[in-house]
Amino acid sequence: MKKLITAAALGTASLALAACGSSDDASSDLEIDTVEMPADEALEPVTEEPVEDENANVDDVAGPAAVTPETANEAADAAADVAAEAAAAAEAADAAANIDIEE
């Protein structure tokens, strides 16, 4: 019984000392309003007028590249490779799902 009372008294004393201590941590010196300052700046009204970009010309935009039989065949081969990989992955998933694990 004496050991329990002694342990409780030591625990209470250590918590009391910890509550009265000071913090030299840099995080305790932070000001909360510094976090909110950028948000306040974003909500201020815009006073500048928009400026036209002289170099932005929509007519100069290039269209898609022409499709040649060679590029069409390359795309078809790539699609076939992807489909074969997907089928192999599906077969592997089915095989893994059908494995009986005995305990």
GROMACS .gro file of C-alpha atoms in nm:
model
  103
    1MET     CA    1   0.000   0.000   0.000
    2LYS     CA    2   0.286   0.238   0.083
    3LYS     CA    3   0.443   0.174  -0.259
    4LEU     CA    4   0.119   0.263  -0.434
    5ILE     CA    5   0.085   0.589  -0.240
    6THR     CA    6   0.450   0.673  -0.308
    7ALA     CA    7   0.413   0.606  -0.682
    8ALA     CA    8   0.095   0.815  -0.698
    9ALA     CA    9   0.263   1.104  -0.514
   10LEU     CA   10   0.565   1.094  -0.744
   11GLY     CA   11   0.342   1.087  -1.050
   12THR     CA   12   0.138   1.383  -0.926
   13ALA     CA   13   0.452   1.580  -0.842
   14SER     CA   14   0.609   1.515  -1.182
   15LEU     CA   15   0.292   1.624  -1.363
   16ALA     CA   16   0.274   1.940  -1.150
   17LEU     CA   17   0.635   2.028  -1.232
   18ALA     CA   18   0.581   1.961  -1.602
   19ALA     CA   19   0.277   2.190  -1.608
   20CYS     CA   20   0.471   2.477  -1.450
   21GLY     CA   21   0.772   2.452  -1.679
   22SER     CA   22   0.854   2.695  -1.957
   23SER     CA   23   0.901   2.611  -2.322
   24ASP     CA   24   1.204   2.722  -2.521
   25ASP     CA   25   1.056   2.563  -2.832
   26ALA     CA   26   1.051   2.772  -3.148
   27SER     CA   27   0.700   2.648  -3.224
   28SER     CA   28   0.561   2.815  -2.911
   29ASP     CA   29   0.669   3.159  -3.041
   30LEU     CA   30   0.462   3.140  -3.359
   31GLU     CA   31   0.192   3.395  -3.417
   32ILE     CA   32  -0.135   3.263  -3.552
   33ASP     CA   33  -0.212   3.569  -3.765
   34THR     CA   34   0.097   3.506  -3.985
   35VAL     CA   35  -0.071   3.197  -4.125
   36GLU     CA   36  -0.384   3.387  -4.223
   37MET     CA   37  -0.212   3.687  -4.384
   38PRO     CA   38  -0.169   3.530  -4.731
   39ALA     CA   39  -0.538   3.438  -4.735
   40ASP     CA   40  -0.632   3.797  -4.652
   41GLU     CA   41  -0.415   3.923  -4.941
   42ALA     CA   42  -0.591   3.687  -5.183
   43LEU     CA   43  -0.930   3.829  -5.087
   44GLU     CA   44  -0.835   4.189  -5.164
   45PRO     CA   45  -0.998   4.336  -5.475
   46VAL     CA   46  -0.800   4.346  -5.800
   47THR     CA   47  -0.714   4.699  -5.908
   48GLU     CA   48  -0.506   4.627  -6.221
   49GLU     CA   49  -0.667   4.616  -6.563
   50PRO     CA   50  -0.613   4.306  -6.781
   51VAL     CA   51  -0.350   4.342  -7.053
   52GLU     CA   52  -0.377   4.189  -7.398
   53ASP     CA   53  -0.099   3.948  -7.489
   54GLU     CA   54   0.027   4.043  -7.835
   55ASN     CA   55   0.211   3.713  -7.879
   56ALA     CA   56  -0.096   3.499  -7.815
   57ASN     CA   57  -0.228   3.419  -8.159
   58VAL     CA   58  -0.489   3.147  -8.183
   59ASP     CA   59  -0.449   3.117  -8.559
   60ASP     CA   60  -0.092   2.986  -8.524
   61VAL     CA   61  -0.193   2.677  -8.325
   62ALA     CA   62  -0.086   2.361  -8.505
   63GLY     CA   63  -0.345   2.090  -8.557
   64PRO     CA   64  -0.294   1.721  -8.490
   65ALA     CA   65  -0.024   1.541  -8.685
   66ALA     CA   66  -0.129   1.364  -9.003
   67VAL     CA   67  -0.190   0.991  -8.969
   68THR     CA   68   0.019   0.782  -9.204
   69PRO     CA   69  -0.014   0.407  -9.256
   70GLU     CA   70   0.316   0.364  -9.070
   71THR     CA   71   0.202   0.554  -8.759
   72ALA     CA   72  -0.136   0.378  -8.770
   73ASN     CA   73   0.037   0.038  -8.774
   74GLU     CA   74   0.264   0.140  -8.485
   75ALA     CA   75  -0.039   0.250  -8.282
   76ALA     CA   76  -0.221  -0.074  -8.362
   77ASP     CA   77   0.080  -0.283  -8.258
   78ALA     CA   78   0.110  -0.090  -7.933
   79ALA     CA   79  -0.260  -0.139  -7.863
   80ALA     CA   80  -0.229  -0.512  -7.932
   81ASP     CA   81   0.065  -0.534  -7.689
   82VAL     CA   82  -0.134  -0.358  -7.418
   83ALA     CA   83  -0.433  -0.586  -7.477
   84ALA     CA   84  -0.208  -0.895  -7.452
   85GLU     CA   85  -0.058  -0.769  -7.125
   86ALA     CA   86  -0.407  -0.700  -6.986
   87ALA     CA   87  -0.524  -1.049  -7.082
   88ALA     CA   88  -0.218  -1.204  -6.917
   89ALA     CA   89  -0.282  -1.002  -6.602
   90ALA     CA   90  -0.646  -1.111  -6.598
   91GLU     CA   91  -0.545  -1.477  -6.635
   92ALA     CA   92  -0.294  -1.441  -6.351
   93ALA     CA   93  -0.559  -1.281  -6.131
   94ASP     CA   94  -0.802  -1.564  -6.207
   95ALA     CA   95  -0.537  -1.823  -6.131
   96ALA     CA   96  -0.451  -1.651  -5.804
   97ALA     CA   97  -0.816  -1.637  -5.705
   98ASN     CA   98  -0.859  -2.011  -5.767
   99ILE     CA   99  -0.567  -2.119  -5.550
  100ASP     CA  100  -0.682  -2.329  -5.253
  101ILE     CA  101  -0.491  -2.245  -4.939
  102GLU     CA  102  -0.487  -2.531  -4.696
  103GLU     CA  103  -0.430  -2.457  -4.332
   0.00000   0.00000   0.00000
